mmCIF file of N, CA and C in Angstrom:
data_model
loop_
_atom_site.group_PDB
_atom_site.id
_atom_site.type_symbol
_atom_site.label_atom_id
_atom_site.label_comp_id
_atom_site.label_asym_id
_atom_site.label_seq_id
_atom_site.Cartn_x
_atom_site.Cartn_y
_atom_site.Cartn_z
ATOM 1 N N MET A 1 -12.394 -11.401 20.217
ATOM 2 C CA MET A 1 -13.715 -11.995 19.565
ATOM 3 C C MET A 1 -14.440 -10.949 18.765
ATOM 4 N N LYS A 2 -14.800 -11.219 17.622
ATOM 5 C CA LYS A 2 -15.500 -10.184 16.747
ATOM 6 C C LYS A 2 -16.898 -9.964 17.275
ATOM 7 N N SER A 3 -17.480 -8.792 16.983
ATOM 8 C CA SER A 3 -18.800 -8.367 17.646
ATOM 9 C C SER A 3 -19.903 -9.132 16.864
ATOM 10 N N ALA A 4 -20.917 -9.449 17.665
ATOM 11 C CA ALA A 4 -22.185 -9.991 17.022
ATOM 12 C C ALA A 4 -22.908 -9.025 16.145
ATOM 13 N N ASP A 5 -23.479 -9.447 15.129
ATOM 14 C CA ASP A 5 -24.436 -8.677 14.190
ATOM 15 C C ASP A 5 -25.726 -8.311 14.833
ATOM 16 N N ALA A 6 -26.683 -7.609 14.125
ATOM 17 C CA ALA A 6 -27.891 -7.328 14.554
ATOM 18 C C ALA A 6 -28.761 -8.484 14.881
ATOM 19 N N TYR A 7 -28.393 -9.692 14.384
ATOM 20 C CA TYR A 7 -29.121 -11.026 14.608
ATOM 21 C C TYR A 7 -28.462 -11.950 15.646
ATOM 22 N N ALA A 8 -27.458 -11.265 16.311
ATOM 23 C CA ALA A 8 -26.647 -11.949 17.399
ATOM 24 C C ALA A 8 -25.852 -13.125 16.734
ATOM 25 N N LEU A 9 -25.386 -13.006 15.507
ATOM 26 C CA LEU A 9 -24.686 -13.971 14.851
ATOM 27 C C LEU A 9 -23.217 -13.465 14.712
ATOM 28 N N THR A 10 -22.138 -14.235 14.826
ATOM 29 C CA THR A 10 -20.763 -14.015 14.459
ATOM 30 C C THR A 10 -20.311 -14.888 13.324
ATOM 31 N N ILE A 11 -19.238 -14.536 12.836
ATOM 32 C CA ILE A 11 -18.635 -15.346 11.801
ATOM 33 C C ILE A 11 -18.370 -16.833 12.409
ATOM 34 N N ARG A 12 -17.825 -16.685 13.678
ATOM 35 C CA ARG A 12 -17.447 -17.916 14.316
ATOM 36 C C ARG A 12 -18.603 -18.959 14.562
ATOM 37 N N SER A 13 -19.816 -18.321 14.810
ATOM 38 C CA SER A 13 -21.063 -19.173 14.963
ATOM 39 C C SER A 13 -21.404 -19.890 13.611
ATOM 40 N N ILE A 14 -21.283 -19.105 12.507
ATOM 41 C CA ILE A 14 -21.511 -19.645 11.342
ATOM 42 C C ILE A 14 -20.493 -20.912 10.985
ATOM 43 N N LEU A 15 -19.152 -20.580 11.226
ATOM 44 C CA LEU A 15 -18.073 -21.543 10.968
ATOM 45 C C LEU A 15 -18.180 -22.748 11.889
ATOM 46 N N ASN A 16 -18.820 -22.612 13.114
ATOM 47 C CA ASN A 16 -19.043 -23.692 13.910
ATOM 48 C C ASN A 16 -20.473 -24.527 13.589
ATOM 49 N N GLY A 17 -21.168 -23.989 12.757
ATOM 50 C CA GLY A 17 -22.465 -24.436 12.397
ATOM 51 C C GLY A 17 -22.478 -25.782 11.714
ATOM 52 N N GLY A 18 -21.375 -26.189 11.121
ATOM 53 C CA GLY A 18 -21.328 -27.604 10.493
ATOM 54 C C GLY A 18 -21.823 -27.453 9.112
ATOM 55 N N ARG A 19 -22.055 -28.640 8.520
ATOM 56 C CA ARG A 19 -22.470 -28.731 7.191
ATOM 57 C C ARG A 19 -23.816 -28.373 6.992
ATOM 58 N N THR A 20 -24.780 -28.479 7.911
ATOM 59 C CA THR A 20 -26.123 -27.966 7.697
ATOM 60 C C THR A 20 -26.192 -26.397 7.474
ATOM 61 N N VAL A 21 -25.357 -25.779 8.321
ATOM 62 C CA VAL A 21 -25.447 -24.331 8.261
ATOM 63 C C VAL A 21 -24.704 -23.924 7.022
ATOM 64 N N CYS A 22 -23.512 -24.607 6.669
ATOM 65 C CA CYS A 22 -22.781 -24.177 5.523
ATOM 66 C C CYS A 22 -23.734 -24.431 4.213
ATOM 67 N N TYR A 23 -24.516 -25.455 4.151
ATOM 68 C CA TYR A 23 -25.311 -25.757 3.055
ATOM 69 C C TYR A 23 -26.409 -24.663 3.057
ATOM 70 N N ALA A 24 -27.075 -24.232 4.002
ATOM 71 C CA ALA A 24 -28.104 -23.375 3.948
ATOM 72 C C ALA A 24 -27.547 -22.021 3.563
ATOM 73 N N ILE A 25 -26.376 -21.526 3.967
ATOM 74 C CA ILE A 25 -25.794 -20.306 3.577
ATOM 75 C C ILE A 25 -25.412 -20.336 2.137
ATOM 76 N N LEU A 26 -24.937 -21.535 1.686
ATOM 77 C CA LEU A 26 -24.553 -21.714 0.152
ATOM 78 C C LEU A 26 -25.871 -21.462 -0.565
ATOM 79 N N THR A 27 -27.035 -21.929 -0.157
ATOM 80 C CA THR A 27 -28.181 -21.940 -0.875
ATOM 81 C C THR A 27 -28.737 -20.369 -1.028
ATOM 82 N N ILE A 28 -28.466 -19.723 0.163
ATOM 83 C CA ILE A 28 -28.779 -18.350 0.223
ATOM 84 C C ILE A 28 -28.060 -17.491 -0.784
ATOM 85 N N LEU A 29 -26.809 -17.785 -0.687
ATOM 86 C CA LEU A 29 -25.767 -16.971 -1.499
ATOM 87 C C LEU A 29 -25.798 -17.195 -2.870
ATOM 88 N N ASN A 30 -26.247 -18.469 -3.341
ATOM 89 C CA ASN A 30 -26.512 -18.829 -4.942
ATOM 90 C C ASN A 30 -27.850 -18.114 -5.269
ATOM 91 N N ALA A 31 -28.800 -18.136 -4.491
ATOM 92 C CA ALA A 31 -30.249 -17.298 -4.771
ATOM 93 C C ALA A 31 -29.760 -15.913 -4.997
ATOM 94 N N ILE A 32 -29.065 -15.422 -4.037
ATOM 95 C CA ILE A 32 -28.668 -13.866 -4.134
ATOM 96 C C ILE A 32 -28.036 -13.690 -5.484
ATOM 97 N N LEU A 33 -27.131 -14.464 -6.042
ATOM 98 C CA LEU A 33 -26.409 -14.413 -7.196
ATOM 99 C C LEU A 33 -27.347 -14.577 -8.262
ATOM 100 N N LYS A 34 -28.347 -15.444 -8.121
ATOM 101 C CA LYS A 34 -29.233 -15.772 -9.307
ATOM 102 C C LYS A 34 -30.091 -14.471 -9.509
ATOM 103 N N ILE A 35 -30.626 -14.080 -8.419
ATOM 104 C CA ILE A 35 -31.611 -12.862 -8.607
ATOM 105 C C ILE A 35 -30.821 -11.433 -8.846
ATOM 106 N N ALA A 36 -29.550 -11.550 -8.513
ATOM 107 C CA ALA A 36 -28.599 -10.330 -8.629
ATOM 108 C C ALA A 36 -29.318 -9.242 -7.784
ATOM 109 N N GLU A 37 -29.723 -9.477 -6.583
ATOM 110 C CA GLU A 37 -30.188 -8.505 -5.623
ATOM 111 C C GLU A 37 -29.938 -8.939 -4.177
ATOM 112 N N VAL A 38 -29.296 -8.020 -3.447
ATOM 113 C CA VAL A 38 -29.021 -8.271 -1.994
ATOM 114 C C VAL A 38 -30.281 -8.086 -1.188
ATOM 115 N N PRO A 39 -30.691 -8.895 -0.398
ATOM 116 C CA PRO A 39 -31.984 -8.638 0.359
ATOM 117 C C PRO A 39 -31.675 -7.606 1.503
ATOM 118 N N LYS A 40 -32.782 -6.907 1.801
ATOM 119 C CA LYS A 40 -32.656 -5.902 2.855
ATOM 120 C C LYS A 40 -32.246 -6.370 4.140
ATOM 121 N N VAL A 41 -32.621 -7.576 4.543
ATOM 122 C CA VAL A 41 -32.083 -8.106 5.702
ATOM 123 C C VAL A 41 -30.552 -8.278 5.890
ATOM 124 N N LEU A 42 -29.788 -8.409 4.698
ATOM 125 C CA LEU A 42 -28.408 -8.340 4.741
ATOM 126 C C LEU A 42 -27.801 -6.914 4.765
ATOM 127 N N LYS A 43 -28.615 -5.959 4.698
ATOM 128 C CA LYS A 43 -28.222 -4.405 4.684
ATOM 129 C C LYS A 43 -28.354 -3.835 5.881
ATOM 130 N N VAL A 44 -28.614 -4.542 6.995
ATOM 131 C CA VAL A 44 -28.915 -4.015 8.302
ATOM 132 C C VAL A 44 -27.546 -3.963 9.116
ATOM 133 N N GLY A 45 -27.277 -2.967 9.803
ATOM 134 C CA GLY A 45 -25.951 -3.082 10.599
ATOM 135 C C GLY A 45 -26.171 -2.441 11.818
ATOM 136 N N LEU A 46 -25.264 -2.670 12.848
ATOM 137 C CA LEU A 46 -25.293 -2.031 14.201
ATOM 138 C C LEU A 46 -24.271 -0.951 14.154
ATOM 139 N N LEU A 47 -24.670 0.271 14.324
ATOM 140 C CA LEU A 47 -23.819 1.330 14.404
ATOM 141 C C LEU A 47 -23.423 1.730 15.789
ATOM 142 N N THR A 48 -22.075 1.756 16.090
ATOM 143 C CA THR A 48 -21.690 2.227 17.458
ATOM 144 C C THR A 48 -20.812 3.433 17.351
ATOM 145 N N PRO A 49 -21.103 4.312 17.984
ATOM 146 C CA PRO A 49 -20.370 5.704 18.043
ATOM 147 C C PRO A 49 -19.059 5.331 18.723
ATOM 148 N N VAL A 50 -17.866 5.909 18.250
ATOM 149 C CA VAL A 50 -16.551 5.665 18.930
ATOM 150 C C VAL A 50 -15.933 7.085 18.972
ATOM 151 N N PHE A 51 -15.621 7.383 20.224
ATOM 152 C CA PHE A 51 -15.026 8.675 20.468
ATOM 153 C C PHE A 51 -13.643 8.822 19.846
ATOM 154 N N LYS A 52 -13.403 9.885 19.239
ATOM 155 C CA LYS A 52 -12.075 9.953 18.575
ATOM 156 C C LYS A 52 -10.649 10.354 19.429
ATOM 157 N N ASN A 53 -11.125 10.559 20.795
ATOM 158 C CA ASN A 53 -10.095 10.829 21.772
ATOM 159 C C ASN A 53 -9.529 12.306 21.553
ATOM 160 N N LYS A 54 -10.353 13.224 20.853
ATOM 161 C CA LYS A 54 -9.872 14.523 20.832
ATOM 162 C C LYS A 54 -11.327 15.365 20.848
ATOM 163 N N GLY A 55 -11.178 16.481 21.566
ATOM 164 C CA GLY A 55 -12.311 17.383 21.609
ATOM 165 C C GLY A 55 -13.188 16.926 22.818
ATOM 166 N N CYS A 56 -14.321 17.626 22.921
ATOM 167 C CA CYS A 56 -15.270 17.424 24.013
ATOM 168 C C CYS A 56 -16.109 16.092 23.638
ATOM 169 N N SER A 57 -16.206 15.318 24.760
ATOM 170 C CA SER A 57 -16.950 14.118 24.511
ATOM 171 C C SER A 57 -18.338 14.228 24.526
ATOM 172 N N SER A 58 -18.930 15.328 24.745
ATOM 173 C CA SER A 58 -20.425 15.638 24.640
ATOM 174 C C SER A 58 -20.782 16.133 23.256
ATOM 175 N N GLU A 59 -19.790 16.379 22.352
ATOM 176 C CA GLU A 59 -20.113 16.815 21.030
ATOM 177 C C GLU A 59 -20.184 15.637 20.056
ATOM 178 N N ALA A 60 -21.206 15.591 19.253
ATOM 179 C CA ALA A 60 -21.332 14.302 18.320
ATOM 180 C C ALA A 60 -20.296 14.495 17.165
ATOM 181 N N THR A 61 -19.746 15.587 16.936
ATOM 182 C CA THR A 61 -18.725 15.687 15.892
ATOM 183 C C THR A 61 -17.415 14.908 16.253
ATOM 184 N N ASN A 62 -17.191 14.631 17.540
ATOM 185 C CA ASN A 62 -16.073 14.098 18.013
ATOM 186 C C ASN A 62 -16.127 12.554 18.058
ATOM 187 N N TYR A 63 -17.049 12.000 17.351
ATOM 188 C CA TYR A 63 -17.148 10.538 17.309
ATOM 189 C C TYR A 63 -17.169 10.198 15.902
ATOM 190 N N ARG A 64 -16.764 8.824 15.660
ATOM 191 C CA ARG A 64 -16.841 8.204 14.394
ATOM 192 C C ARG A 64 -17.771 6.993 14.604
ATOM 193 N N GLY A 65 -18.318 6.622 13.377
ATOM 194 C CA GLY A 65 -19.210 5.410 13.570
ATOM 195 C C GLY A 65 -18.601 4.182 13.085
ATOM 196 N N ILE A 66 -18.718 3.063 13.758
ATOM 197 C CA ILE A 66 -18.266 1.800 13.377
ATOM 198 C C ILE A 66 -19.498 1.005 13.302
ATOM 199 N N THR A 67 -19.778 0.404 12.103
ATOM 200 C CA THR A 67 -20.836 -0.461 11.680
ATOM 201 C C THR A 67 -20.557 -1.862 11.680
ATOM 202 N N VAL A 68 -21.329 -2.682 12.329
ATOM 203 C CA VAL A 68 -21.135 -4.113 12.369
ATOM 204 C C VAL A 68 -22.130 -4.659 11.380
ATOM 205 N N LEU A 69 -21.556 -5.264 10.310
ATOM 206 C CA LEU A 69 -22.561 -5.797 9.283
ATOM 207 C C LEU A 69 -22.993 -7.180 9.544
ATOM 208 N N PRO A 70 -24.013 -7.583 8.913
ATOM 209 C CA PRO A 70 -24.428 -8.987 9.204
ATOM 210 C C PRO A 70 -23.353 -9.979 8.812
ATOM 211 N N ALA A 71 -23.187 -11.022 9.818
ATOM 212 C CA ALA A 71 -22.181 -12.056 9.397
ATOM 213 C C ALA A 71 -22.319 -12.663 8.097
ATOM 214 N N LYS A 72 -23.606 -12.893 7.799
ATOM 215 C CA LYS A 72 -23.910 -13.533 6.446
ATOM 216 C C LYS A 72 -23.461 -12.590 5.336
ATOM 217 N N GLU A 73 -23.603 -11.260 5.497
ATOM 218 C CA GLU A 73 -23.157 -10.223 4.512
ATOM 219 C C GLU A 73 -21.572 -10.484 4.237
ATOM 220 N N LYS A 74 -20.906 -10.333 5.525
ATOM 221 C CA LYS A 74 -19.547 -10.439 5.376
ATOM 222 C C LYS A 74 -19.012 -11.800 4.692
ATOM 223 N N LEU A 75 -19.608 -12.844 4.897
ATOM 224 C CA LEU A 75 -19.258 -14.140 4.259
ATOM 225 C C LEU A 75 -19.641 -14.027 2.778
ATOM 226 N N PHE A 76 -20.738 -13.452 2.379
ATOM 227 C CA PHE A 76 -21.025 -13.139 0.922
ATOM 228 C C PHE A 76 -19.966 -12.365 0.300
ATOM 229 N N GLU A 77 -19.531 -11.201 0.881
ATOM 230 C CA GLU A 77 -18.656 -10.401 0.485
ATOM 231 C C GLU A 77 -17.367 -11.064 -0.019
ATOM 232 N N THR A 78 -16.943 -11.930 1.036
ATOM 233 C CA THR A 78 -15.762 -12.691 0.956
ATOM 234 C C THR A 78 -15.907 -13.644 -0.163
ATOM 235 N N VAL A 79 -16.949 -14.281 -0.456
ATOM 236 C CA VAL A 79 -17.046 -15.202 -1.473
ATOM 237 C C VAL A 79 -16.940 -14.349 -2.883
ATOM 238 N N ILE A 80 -17.757 -13.367 -3.028
ATOM 239 C CA ILE A 80 -17.650 -12.430 -4.144
ATOM 240 C C ILE A 80 -16.340 -12.001 -4.535
ATOM 241 N N LYS A 81 -15.566 -11.495 -3.402
ATOM 242 C CA LYS A 81 -14.224 -11.147 -3.593
ATOM 243 C C LYS A 81 -13.344 -12.177 -4.166
ATOM 244 N N PHE A 82 -13.424 -13.284 -3.514
ATOM 245 C CA PHE A 82 -12.619 -14.424 -3.888
ATOM 246 C C PHE A 82 -12.828 -14.771 -5.462
ATOM 247 N N ARG A 83 -14.166 -14.701 -5.841
ATOM 248 C CA ARG A 83 -14.393 -15.045 -7.201
ATOM 249 C C ARG A 83 -13.911 -13.920 -8.270
ATOM 250 N N ILE A 84 -13.888 -12.692 -7.808
ATOM 251 C CA ILE A 84 -13.608 -11.669 -8.783
ATOM 252 C C ILE A 84 -12.210 -11.073 -8.847
ATOM 253 N N VAL A 85 -11.548 -11.376 -7.886
ATOM 254 C CA VAL A 85 -10.178 -10.556 -7.647
ATOM 255 C C VAL A 85 -9.262 -11.128 -8.812
ATOM 256 N N SER A 86 -9.189 -12.425 -9.002
ATOM 257 C CA SER A 86 -8.329 -12.800 -10.022
ATOM 258 C C SER A 86 -8.706 -12.295 -11.340
ATOM 259 N N VAL A 87 -10.037 -12.251 -11.806
ATOM 260 C CA VAL A 87 -10.337 -11.627 -12.908
ATOM 261 C C VAL A 87 -10.057 -10.201 -13.117
ATOM 262 N N LEU A 88 -10.341 -9.367 -11.934
ATOM 263 C CA LEU A 88 -10.001 -8.022 -12.122
ATOM 264 C C LEU A 88 -8.510 -7.747 -12.078
ATOM 265 N N LYS A 89 -7.632 -8.545 -11.488
ATOM 266 C CA LYS A 89 -6.315 -8.419 -11.539
ATOM 267 C C LYS A 89 -5.624 -8.483 -12.961
ATOM 268 N N LYS A 90 -6.366 -9.396 -13.759
ATOM 269 C CA LYS A 90 -5.937 -9.577 -15.205
ATOM 270 C C LYS A 90 -6.041 -8.406 -16.051
ATOM 271 N N HIS A 91 -7.160 -7.506 -15.756
ATOM 272 C CA HIS A 91 -7.600 -6.427 -16.429
ATOM 273 C C HIS A 91 -7.131 -4.999 -15.781
ATOM 274 N N GLN A 92 -6.502 -5.205 -14.577
ATOM 275 C CA GLN A 92 -6.181 -4.035 -13.889
ATOM 276 C C GLN A 92 -4.923 -3.345 -14.489
ATOM 277 N N SER A 93 -4.868 -2.026 -14.655
ATOM 278 C CA SER A 93 -3.613 -1.279 -15.186
ATOM 279 C C SER A 93 -2.575 -1.479 -14.217
ATOM 280 N N VAL A 94 -1.341 -1.589 -14.638
ATOM 281 C CA VAL A 94 -0.194 -1.759 -13.676
ATOM 282 C C VAL A 94 -0.059 -0.370 -12.764
ATOM 283 N N SER A 95 -0.588 0.860 -13.354
ATOM 284 C CA SER A 95 -0.526 1.964 -12.605
ATOM 285 C C SER A 95 -1.623 2.010 -11.471
ATOM 286 N N GLN A 96 -2.503 1.190 -11.616
ATOM 287 C CA GLN A 96 -3.547 1.178 -10.563
ATOM 288 C C GLN A 96 -2.958 0.957 -9.078
ATOM 289 N N ARG A 97 -3.272 1.878 -8.124
ATOM 290 C CA ARG A 97 -2.743 1.725 -6.687
ATOM 291 C C ARG A 97 -3.837 1.676 -5.623
ATOM 292 N N GLY A 98 -4.882 2.364 -5.949
ATOM 293 C CA GLY A 98 -5.951 2.498 -5.006
ATOM 294 C C GLY A 98 -6.577 1.122 -4.889
ATOM 295 N N PHE A 99 -6.904 0.645 -3.609
ATOM 296 C CA PHE A 99 -7.604 -0.574 -3.121
ATOM 297 C C PHE A 99 -6.994 -1.707 -3.901
ATOM 298 N N THR A 100 -5.594 -1.844 -3.994
ATOM 299 C CA THR A 100 -4.787 -2.873 -4.384
ATOM 300 C C THR A 100 -3.915 -3.288 -3.232
ATOM 301 N N ALA A 101 -4.028 -4.625 -2.875
ATOM 302 C CA ALA A 101 -3.033 -5.202 -1.965
ATOM 303 C C ALA A 101 -1.675 -5.004 -2.185
ATOM 304 N N ASN A 102 -0.911 -4.600 -1.171
ATOM 305 C CA ASN A 102 0.547 -4.517 -1.191
ATOM 306 C C ASN A 102 0.999 -3.261 -1.881
ATOM 307 N N THR A 103 0.075 -2.374 -2.087
ATOM 308 C CA THR A 103 0.519 -1.025 -2.774
ATOM 309 C C THR A 103 -0.034 0.099 -1.841
ATOM 310 N N SER A 104 0.396 1.248 -2.258
ATOM 311 C CA SER A 104 -0.209 2.503 -1.563
ATOM 312 C C SER A 104 -0.154 3.602 -2.520
ATOM 313 N N PRO A 105 -0.939 4.730 -2.244
ATOM 314 C CA PRO A 105 -0.845 5.864 -3.159
ATOM 315 C C PRO A 105 0.265 6.454 -3.222
ATOM 316 N N LEU A 106 1.264 6.306 -2.181
ATOM 317 C CA LEU A 106 2.567 6.812 -2.284
ATOM 318 C C LEU A 106 3.414 6.244 -3.414
ATOM 319 N N HIS A 107 3.153 4.862 -3.615
ATOM 320 C CA HIS A 107 3.925 4.351 -4.852
ATOM 321 C C HIS A 107 3.502 5.020 -6.188
ATOM 322 N N ALA A 108 2.250 5.386 -6.263
ATOM 323 C CA ALA A 108 1.846 5.967 -7.572
ATOM 324 C C ALA A 108 2.422 7.504 -7.529
ATOM 325 N N GLU A 109 2.545 8.012 -6.426
ATOM 326 C CA GLU A 109 3.165 9.446 -6.414
ATOM 327 C C GLU A 109 4.607 9.423 -6.847
ATOM 328 N N LEU A 110 5.363 8.260 -6.287
ATOM 329 C CA LEU A 110 6.626 8.178 -6.852
ATOM 330 C C LEU A 110 6.869 7.889 -8.308
ATOM 331 N N ILE A 111 5.904 7.165 -8.949
ATOM 332 C CA ILE A 111 5.884 7.005 -10.341
ATOM 333 C C ILE A 111 5.600 8.250 -11.109
ATOM 334 N N VAL A 112 4.666 9.203 -10.622
ATOM 335 C CA VAL A 112 4.262 10.262 -11.279
ATOM 336 C C VAL A 112 5.488 11.276 -11.176
ATOM 337 N N GLU A 113 6.091 11.399 -10.082
ATOM 338 C CA GLU A 113 7.290 12.282 -9.839
ATOM 339 C C GLU A 113 8.436 11.718 -10.886
ATOM 340 N N GLU A 114 8.671 10.392 -10.929
ATOM 341 C CA GLU A 114 9.746 10.014 -11.862
ATOM 342 C C GLU A 114 9.372 10.360 -13.342
ATOM 343 N N ILE A 115 8.174 10.202 -13.744
ATOM 344 C CA ILE A 115 7.744 10.639 -15.099
ATOM 345 C C ILE A 115 8.014 12.028 -15.350
ATOM 346 N N MET A 116 7.490 12.956 -14.333
ATOM 347 C CA MET A 116 7.679 14.295 -14.358
ATOM 348 C C MET A 116 9.155 14.673 -14.615
ATOM 349 N N ARG A 117 9.950 14.077 -13.893
ATOM 350 C CA ARG A 117 11.466 14.349 -13.839
ATOM 351 C C ARG A 117 11.946 14.100 -15.077
ATOM 352 N N ASN A 118 11.546 12.796 -15.727
ATOM 353 C CA ASN A 118 12.131 12.409 -17.078
ATOM 354 C C ASN A 118 11.829 13.443 -18.140
ATOM 355 N N PHE A 119 10.589 13.853 -18.169
ATOM 356 C CA PHE A 119 10.038 14.952 -19.018
ATOM 357 C C PHE A 119 10.965 16.203 -18.840
ATOM 358 N N LYS A 120 11.256 16.608 -17.679
ATOM 359 C CA LYS A 120 11.844 17.913 -17.335
ATOM 360 C C LYS A 120 13.380 17.719 -17.791
ATOM 361 N N ASP A 121 13.842 16.569 -17.521
ATOM 362 C CA ASP A 121 15.393 16.292 -17.931
ATOM 363 C C ASP A 121 15.558 16.289 -19.376
ATOM 364 N N SER A 122 14.682 15.883 -20.134
ATOM 365 C CA SER A 122 14.659 15.788 -21.573
ATOM 366 C C SER A 122 14.148 17.078 -22.297
ATOM 367 N N GLY A 123 13.759 18.112 -21.409
ATOM 368 C CA GLY A 123 13.437 19.283 -21.839
ATOM 369 C C GLY A 123 12.046 19.487 -22.478
ATOM 370 N N GLU A 124 11.297 18.346 -22.415
ATOM 371 C CA GLU A 124 10.009 18.274 -22.896
ATOM 372 C C GLU A 124 8.948 18.992 -21.881
ATOM 373 N N SER A 125 7.962 19.540 -22.376
ATOM 374 C CA SER A 125 6.983 20.024 -21.423
ATOM 375 C C SER A 125 5.848 19.066 -21.189
ATOM 376 N N VAL A 126 5.388 19.112 -19.979
ATOM 377 C CA VAL A 126 4.390 18.125 -19.513
ATOM 378 C C VAL A 126 3.378 18.746 -18.743
ATOM 379 N N ASP A 127 1.987 18.398 -18.782
ATOM 380 C CA ASP A 127 0.998 18.840 -17.924
ATOM 381 C C ASP A 127 0.519 17.774 -17.045
ATOM 382 N N LEU A 128 0.383 17.995 -15.934
ATOM 383 C CA LEU A 128 -0.379 16.975 -15.030
ATOM 384 C C LEU A 128 -1.712 17.413 -14.683
ATOM 385 N N ILE A 129 -2.590 16.508 -14.907
ATOM 386 C CA ILE A 129 -4.089 16.802 -14.598
ATOM 387 C C ILE A 129 -4.595 15.754 -13.676
ATOM 388 N N LEU A 130 -4.970 16.342 -12.737
ATOM 389 C CA LEU A 130 -5.559 15.437 -11.477
ATOM 390 C C LEU A 130 -7.097 15.387 -11.590
#
């Protein structure tokens, strides 16, 4: 089960809320899109320190933070993602690898290595600037 947010809500509680809750959230999300500003109430999160399982447990540097965002914020992010992913993919370079589903930076490294090898094999010089 997913953790509850700072308002004791979970995605499950929203999904089980029926049409009334869905309509209320839709109204809120449409208002946010209209004013183009996310309210502060959706920017609140619960931070939980999680031990990294290495080093001394009494040292703060051996912990990483996990933040539980408001359930409504997660829902909003999902709606926005659903709306823009198809548009972004149309304009995304085929070389783009970061933050792209079913790809990894390793794929990009292989492409760069192949390009470098082709230049070398043809006797041309090439500079790689990162």
